[in-house]
mmCIF file of C-alpha atoms in Angstrom:
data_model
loop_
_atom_site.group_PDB
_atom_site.id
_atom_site.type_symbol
_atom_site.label_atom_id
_atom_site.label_comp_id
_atom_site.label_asym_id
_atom_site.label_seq_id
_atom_site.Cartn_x
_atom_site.Cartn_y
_atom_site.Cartn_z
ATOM 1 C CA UNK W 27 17.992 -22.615 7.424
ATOM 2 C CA UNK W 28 20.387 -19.918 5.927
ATOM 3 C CA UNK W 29 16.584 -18.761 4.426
ATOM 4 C CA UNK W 30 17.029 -16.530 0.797
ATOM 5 C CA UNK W 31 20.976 -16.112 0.207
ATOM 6 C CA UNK W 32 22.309 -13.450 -2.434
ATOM 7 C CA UNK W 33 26.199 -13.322 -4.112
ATOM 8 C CA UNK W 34 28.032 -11.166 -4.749
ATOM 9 C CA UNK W 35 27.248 -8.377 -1.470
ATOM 10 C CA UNK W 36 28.619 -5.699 -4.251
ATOM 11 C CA UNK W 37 29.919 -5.554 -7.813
ATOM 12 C CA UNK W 38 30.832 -2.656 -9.917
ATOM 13 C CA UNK W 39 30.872 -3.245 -14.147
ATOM 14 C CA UNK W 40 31.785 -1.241 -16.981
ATOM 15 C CA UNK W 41 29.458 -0.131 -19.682
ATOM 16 C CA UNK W 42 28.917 -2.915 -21.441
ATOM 17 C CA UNK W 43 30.262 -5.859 -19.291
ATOM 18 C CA UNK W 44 27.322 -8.985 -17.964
ATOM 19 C CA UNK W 45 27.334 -10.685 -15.373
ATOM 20 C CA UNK W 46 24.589 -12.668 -12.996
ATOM 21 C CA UNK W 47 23.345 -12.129 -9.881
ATOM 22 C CA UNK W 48 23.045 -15.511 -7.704
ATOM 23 C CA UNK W 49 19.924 -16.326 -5.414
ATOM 24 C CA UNK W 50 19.378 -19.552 -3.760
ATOM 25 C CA UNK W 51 16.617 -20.095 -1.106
ATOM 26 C CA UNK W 52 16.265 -23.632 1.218
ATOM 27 C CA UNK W 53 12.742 -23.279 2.080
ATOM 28 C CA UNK W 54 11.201 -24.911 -0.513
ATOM 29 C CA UNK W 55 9.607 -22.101 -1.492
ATOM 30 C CA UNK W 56 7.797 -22.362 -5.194
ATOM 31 C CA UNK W 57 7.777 -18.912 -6.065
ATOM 32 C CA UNK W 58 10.777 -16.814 -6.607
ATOM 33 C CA UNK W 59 11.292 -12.833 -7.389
ATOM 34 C CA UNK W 60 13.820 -10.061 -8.684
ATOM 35 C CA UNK W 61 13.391 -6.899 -7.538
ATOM 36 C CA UNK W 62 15.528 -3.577 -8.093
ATOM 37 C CA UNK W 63 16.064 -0.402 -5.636
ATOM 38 C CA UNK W 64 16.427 2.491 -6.761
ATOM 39 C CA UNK W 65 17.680 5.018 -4.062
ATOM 40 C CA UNK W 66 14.799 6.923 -3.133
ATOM 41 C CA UNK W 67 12.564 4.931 -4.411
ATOM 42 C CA UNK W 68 10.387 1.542 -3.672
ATOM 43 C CA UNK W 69 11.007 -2.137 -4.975
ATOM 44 C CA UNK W 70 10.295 -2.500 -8.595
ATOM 45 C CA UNK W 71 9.540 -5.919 -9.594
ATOM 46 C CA UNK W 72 12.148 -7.271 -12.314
ATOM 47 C CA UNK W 73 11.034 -11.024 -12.791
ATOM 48 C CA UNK W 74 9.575 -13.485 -10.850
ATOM 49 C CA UNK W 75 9.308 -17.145 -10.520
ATOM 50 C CA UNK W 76 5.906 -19.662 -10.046
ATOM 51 C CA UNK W 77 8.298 -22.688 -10.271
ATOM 52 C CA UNK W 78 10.460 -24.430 -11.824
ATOM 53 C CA UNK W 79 10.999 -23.905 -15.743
ATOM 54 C CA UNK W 80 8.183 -21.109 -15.221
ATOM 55 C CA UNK W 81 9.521 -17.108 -15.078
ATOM 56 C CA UNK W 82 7.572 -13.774 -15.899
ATOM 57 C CA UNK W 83 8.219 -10.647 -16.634
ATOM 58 C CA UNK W 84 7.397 -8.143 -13.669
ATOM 59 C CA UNK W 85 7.341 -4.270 -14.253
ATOM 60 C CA UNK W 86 10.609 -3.188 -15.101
ATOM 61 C CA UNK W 87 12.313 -6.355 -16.698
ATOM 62 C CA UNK W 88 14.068 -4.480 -19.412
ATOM 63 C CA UNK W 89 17.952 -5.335 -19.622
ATOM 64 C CA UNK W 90 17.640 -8.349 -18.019
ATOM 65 C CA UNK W 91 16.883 -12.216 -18.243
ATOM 66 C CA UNK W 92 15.936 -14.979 -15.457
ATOM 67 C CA UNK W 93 15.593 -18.918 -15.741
ATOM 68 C CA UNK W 94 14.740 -21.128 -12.924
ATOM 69 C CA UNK W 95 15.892 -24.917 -13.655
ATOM 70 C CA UNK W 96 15.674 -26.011 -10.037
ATOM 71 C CA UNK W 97 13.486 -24.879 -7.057
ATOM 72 C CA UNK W 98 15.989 -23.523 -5.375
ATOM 73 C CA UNK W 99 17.660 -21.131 -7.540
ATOM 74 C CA UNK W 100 16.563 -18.271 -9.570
ATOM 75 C CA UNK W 101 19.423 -15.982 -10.780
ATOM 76 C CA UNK W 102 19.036 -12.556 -12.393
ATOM 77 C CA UNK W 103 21.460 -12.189 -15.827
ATOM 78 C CA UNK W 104 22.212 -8.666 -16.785
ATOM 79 C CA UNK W 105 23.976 -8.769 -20.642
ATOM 80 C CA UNK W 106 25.002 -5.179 -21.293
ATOM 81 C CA UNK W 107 25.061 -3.406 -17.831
ATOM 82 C CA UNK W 108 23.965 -0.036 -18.091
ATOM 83 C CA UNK W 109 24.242 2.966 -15.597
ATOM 84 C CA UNK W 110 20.887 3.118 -15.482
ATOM 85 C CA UNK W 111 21.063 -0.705 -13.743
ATOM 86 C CA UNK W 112 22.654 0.752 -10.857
ATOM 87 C CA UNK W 113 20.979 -0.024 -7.811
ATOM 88 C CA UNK W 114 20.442 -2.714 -4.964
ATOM 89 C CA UNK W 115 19.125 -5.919 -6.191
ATOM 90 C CA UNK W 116 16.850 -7.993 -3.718
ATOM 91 C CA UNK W 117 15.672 -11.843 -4.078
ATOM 92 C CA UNK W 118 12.858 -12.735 -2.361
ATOM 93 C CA UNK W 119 10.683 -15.949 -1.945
ATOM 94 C CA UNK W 120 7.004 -17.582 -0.733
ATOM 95 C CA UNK W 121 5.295 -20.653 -0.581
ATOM 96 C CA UNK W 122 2.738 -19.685 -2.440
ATOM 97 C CA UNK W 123 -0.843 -21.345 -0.958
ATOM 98 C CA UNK W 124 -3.193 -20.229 -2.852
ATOM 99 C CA UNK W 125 -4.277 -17.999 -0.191
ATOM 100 C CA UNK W 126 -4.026 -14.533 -0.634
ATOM 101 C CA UNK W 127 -1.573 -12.974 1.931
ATOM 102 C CA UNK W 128 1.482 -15.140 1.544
ATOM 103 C CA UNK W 129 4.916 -13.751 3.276
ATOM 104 C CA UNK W 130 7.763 -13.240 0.565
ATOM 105 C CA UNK W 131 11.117 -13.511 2.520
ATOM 106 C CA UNK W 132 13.933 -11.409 1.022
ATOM 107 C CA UNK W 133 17.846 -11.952 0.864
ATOM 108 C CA UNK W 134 19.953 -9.542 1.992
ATOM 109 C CA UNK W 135 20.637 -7.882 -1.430
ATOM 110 C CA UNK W 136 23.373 -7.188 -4.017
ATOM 111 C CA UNK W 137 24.487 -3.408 -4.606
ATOM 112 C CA UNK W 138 25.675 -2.957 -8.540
ATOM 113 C CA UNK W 139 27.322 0.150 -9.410
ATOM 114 C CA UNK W 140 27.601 0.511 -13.468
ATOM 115 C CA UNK W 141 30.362 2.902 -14.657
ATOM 116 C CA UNK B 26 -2.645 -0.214 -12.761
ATOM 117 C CA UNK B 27 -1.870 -0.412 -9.045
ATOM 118 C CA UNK B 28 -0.014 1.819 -7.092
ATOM 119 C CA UNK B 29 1.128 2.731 -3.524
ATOM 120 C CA UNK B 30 1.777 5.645 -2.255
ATOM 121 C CA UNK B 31 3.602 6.702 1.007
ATOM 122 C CA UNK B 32 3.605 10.850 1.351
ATOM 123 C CA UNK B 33 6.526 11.156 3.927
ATOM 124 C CA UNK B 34 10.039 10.244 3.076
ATOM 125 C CA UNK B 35 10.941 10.782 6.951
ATOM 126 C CA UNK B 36 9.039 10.730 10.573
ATOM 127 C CA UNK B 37 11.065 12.112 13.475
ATOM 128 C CA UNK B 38 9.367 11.437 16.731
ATOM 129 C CA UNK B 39 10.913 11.480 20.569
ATOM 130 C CA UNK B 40 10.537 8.015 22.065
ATOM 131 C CA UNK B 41 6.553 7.729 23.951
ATOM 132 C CA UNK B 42 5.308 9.703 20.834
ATOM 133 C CA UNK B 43 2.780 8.371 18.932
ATOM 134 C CA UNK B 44 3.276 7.422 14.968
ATOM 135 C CA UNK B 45 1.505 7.214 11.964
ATOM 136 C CA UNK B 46 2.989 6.182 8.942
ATOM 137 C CA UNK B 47 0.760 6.815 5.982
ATOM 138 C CA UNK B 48 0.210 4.914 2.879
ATOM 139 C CA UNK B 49 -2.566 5.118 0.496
ATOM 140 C CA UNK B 50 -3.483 3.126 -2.585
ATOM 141 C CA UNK B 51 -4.897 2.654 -5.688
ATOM 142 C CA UNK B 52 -6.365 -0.721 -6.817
ATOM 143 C CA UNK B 53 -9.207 -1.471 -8.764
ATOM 144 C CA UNK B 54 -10.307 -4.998 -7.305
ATOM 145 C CA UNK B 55 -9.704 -5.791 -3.777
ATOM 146 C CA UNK B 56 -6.418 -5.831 -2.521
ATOM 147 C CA UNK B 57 -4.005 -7.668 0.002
ATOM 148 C CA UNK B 58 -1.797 -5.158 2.181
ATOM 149 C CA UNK B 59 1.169 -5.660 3.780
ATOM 150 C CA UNK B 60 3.844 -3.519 6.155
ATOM 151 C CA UNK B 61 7.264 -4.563 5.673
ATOM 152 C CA UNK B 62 9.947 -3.452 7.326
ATOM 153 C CA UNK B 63 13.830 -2.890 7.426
ATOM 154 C CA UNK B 64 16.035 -2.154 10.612
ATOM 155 C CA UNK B 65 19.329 -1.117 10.049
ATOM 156 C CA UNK B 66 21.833 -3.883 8.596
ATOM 157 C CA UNK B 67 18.714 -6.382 8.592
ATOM 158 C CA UNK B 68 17.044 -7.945 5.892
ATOM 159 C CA UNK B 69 13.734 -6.271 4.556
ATOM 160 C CA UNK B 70 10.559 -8.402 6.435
ATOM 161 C CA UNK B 71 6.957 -8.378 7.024
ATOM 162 C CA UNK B 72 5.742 -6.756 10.004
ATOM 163 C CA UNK B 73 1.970 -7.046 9.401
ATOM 164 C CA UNK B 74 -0.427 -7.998 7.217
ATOM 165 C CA UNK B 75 -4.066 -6.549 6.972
ATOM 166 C CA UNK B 76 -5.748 -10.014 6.677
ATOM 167 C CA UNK B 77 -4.672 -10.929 9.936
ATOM 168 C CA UNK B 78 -5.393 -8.225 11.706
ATOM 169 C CA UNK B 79 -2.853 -8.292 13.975
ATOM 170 C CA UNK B 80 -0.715 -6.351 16.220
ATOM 171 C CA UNK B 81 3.074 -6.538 15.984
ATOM 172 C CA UNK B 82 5.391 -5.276 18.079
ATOM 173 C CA UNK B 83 2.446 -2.976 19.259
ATOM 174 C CA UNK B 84 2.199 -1.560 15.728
ATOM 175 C CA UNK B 85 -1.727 -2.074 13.918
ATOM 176 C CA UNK B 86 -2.492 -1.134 10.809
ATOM 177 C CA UNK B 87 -6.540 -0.664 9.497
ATOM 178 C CA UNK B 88 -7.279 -0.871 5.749
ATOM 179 C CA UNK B 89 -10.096 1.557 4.908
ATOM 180 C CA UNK B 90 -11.555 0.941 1.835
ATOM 181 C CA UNK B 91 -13.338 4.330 1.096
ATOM 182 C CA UNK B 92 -10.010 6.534 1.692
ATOM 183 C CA UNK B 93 -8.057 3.586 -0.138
ATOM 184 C CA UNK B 94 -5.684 3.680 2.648
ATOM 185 C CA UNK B 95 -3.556 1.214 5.036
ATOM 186 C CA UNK B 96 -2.144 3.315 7.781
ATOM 187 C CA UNK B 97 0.758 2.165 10.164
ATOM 188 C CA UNK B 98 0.175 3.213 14.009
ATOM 189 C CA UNK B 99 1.932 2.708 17.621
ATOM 190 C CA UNK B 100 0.718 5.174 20.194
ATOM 191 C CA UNK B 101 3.882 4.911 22.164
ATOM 192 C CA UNK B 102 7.241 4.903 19.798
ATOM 193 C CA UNK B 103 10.065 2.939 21.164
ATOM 194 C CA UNK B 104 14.040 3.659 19.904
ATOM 195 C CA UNK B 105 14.028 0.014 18.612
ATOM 196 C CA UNK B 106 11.036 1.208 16.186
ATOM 197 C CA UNK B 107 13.698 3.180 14.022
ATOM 198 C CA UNK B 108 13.725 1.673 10.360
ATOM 199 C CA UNK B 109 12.559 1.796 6.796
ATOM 200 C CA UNK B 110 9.214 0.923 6.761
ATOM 201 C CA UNK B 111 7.658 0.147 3.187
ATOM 202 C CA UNK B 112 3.644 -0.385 2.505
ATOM 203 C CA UNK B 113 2.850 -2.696 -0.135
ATOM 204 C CA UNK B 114 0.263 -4.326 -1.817
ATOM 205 C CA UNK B 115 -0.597 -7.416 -3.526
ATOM 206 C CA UNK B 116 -3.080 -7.945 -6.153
ATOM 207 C CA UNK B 117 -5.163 -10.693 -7.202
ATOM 208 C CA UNK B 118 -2.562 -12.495 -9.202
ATOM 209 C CA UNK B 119 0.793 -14.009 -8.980
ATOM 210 C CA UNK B 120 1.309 -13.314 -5.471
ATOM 211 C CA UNK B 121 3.203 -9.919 -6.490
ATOM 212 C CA UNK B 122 4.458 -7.017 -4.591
ATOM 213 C CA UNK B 123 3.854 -3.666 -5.632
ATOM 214 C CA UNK B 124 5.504 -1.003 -2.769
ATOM 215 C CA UNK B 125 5.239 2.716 -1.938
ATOM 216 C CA UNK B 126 8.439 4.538 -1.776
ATOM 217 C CA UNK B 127 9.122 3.780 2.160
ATOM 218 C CA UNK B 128 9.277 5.843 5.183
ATOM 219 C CA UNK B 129 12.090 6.277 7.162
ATOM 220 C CA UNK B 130 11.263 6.692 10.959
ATOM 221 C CA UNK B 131 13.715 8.128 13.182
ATOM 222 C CA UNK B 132 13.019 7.496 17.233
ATOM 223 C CA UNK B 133 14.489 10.263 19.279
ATOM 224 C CA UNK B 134 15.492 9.439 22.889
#
C-alpha cells in the first residue's frame, strides 16, 4: 500500500494563477481531509471529506474548493492563488468507525510558494 | 470553539533526561486526544491516543480533565525521540482534527 500519496512535492504560482493539489489514498478509507501549515503554526483544517459526493467546509476554507467523485481521491483546487496561500498542504485519511478515536494517516505534503 | 494549546515551541534535553511536552485544551463536551508526531523527512503520524491508554515507544500521555490538559512524558529521552510533536484533539463530530502549534524536541547526546 503506497498509503495517502500527494503531487506535486512543490509548486510556486503567480498572483493570480490556479491550480490543484492531487491526493489519492488506497486504503479505502471513507473520510478524506485538507489541511494547511502555516510555518510556525499548527494544521488548520481546509475541507474534508465523509465520502464520496459529500465535502465540508473545515476552518479556514476560504480561497479554495474540494470535490470527491471517487473514494479514493479528494483534490484541493486553489482559483486565484494568493500569498497568503503559501504554505505546506497535507492530505490525510481514516476509516471512519463510528468510534471515537479513529487514526487519520497523512501524505507527505505539498509546499506552495505564491509570488 | 475548541482549541489546543502547546506553550513551548522547543524542548532541548541531553539523552536519559526526562520530557514533558505540554498541551492543554479547551473543549466544552468531552474530547478525544491524540499525540502525533513527525521525525525528520517522515510523514506526520499518531503516536498515542488517550483512549487507549497506551504506551508508545515508552512515551504515555494522561488526560486530566480538571486542568484540561493531555501531557506527553518519557522519563528517559532517547536521540531517536527528536521530532515535531503536535497535540490534537478531536471533537464529537466529523472525526476532525483540531492541533496545537507543535513542539519541537531536540535530544542532545
Amino acid at each position: 500500500n503506497a498509503g495517502v500519496t500527494q503531487t506535486p512535492k512543490f509548486r510556486i504560482l503567480k498572483i493570480g494563477q490556479s491550480m490543484t493539489l492531487q491526493c489519492t489514498q488506497d486504503m479505502n478509507h471513507n473520510y478524506m481531509y485538507w489541511y494547511r501549515q502555516d510555518p510556525g503554526m499548527g494544521l488548520k483544517l481546509i475541507y474534508y471529506s465523509v465520502g464520496a459526493g459529500i465535502t465540508d467546509k473545515g476552518e479556514v476554507p476560504n480561497g479554495y474548493n474540494v470535490s470527491r467523485s471517487t473514494t479514493e481521491d479528494f483534490p484541493l483546487r486553489l482559483e486565484l492563488a494568493a500569498p497568503s496561500q503559501t504554505s505546506v498542504y497535507f492530505c490525510a485519511s481514516s476509516y471512519a468507525t463510528g468510534v471515537v478515536g479513529d487514526e487519520q494517516f497523512f501524505g507527505p505534503g505539498t509546499r506552495l510558494t505564491v509570488l | 470553539a475548541q482549541r489546543v494549546t502547546q506553550p513551548e515551541k522547543l524542548l532541548s534535553v541531553f539523552k536519559g533526561a526526562p520530557v514533558e511536552l505540554k498541551c492543554n485544551y479547551s473543549y466544552s463536551g468531552s474530547p478525544e486526544l491524540f499525540w502525533y508526531v513527525q521525525y525528520s523527512r517522515q510523514r506526520l503520524q499518531l503516536l498515542l491516543r488517550h483512549i487507549s491508554r497506551e504506551s508508545i515507544k515508552g512515551f504515555t500521555a494522561d488526560l486530566n480533565k480538571g486542568e484540561t490538559s493531555f501531557h506527553l512524558k518519557k522519563p528517559f529521552a532517547q536521540e531517536e525521540d527528536s521530532a515535531m510533536y503536535y497535540c490534537a484533539l478531536m471533537g464529537a463530530a466529523g472525526n476532525k482534527l483540531t492541533f496545537g502549534g507543535g513542539t519541537r524536541v531536540l535530544v542532545k547526546p
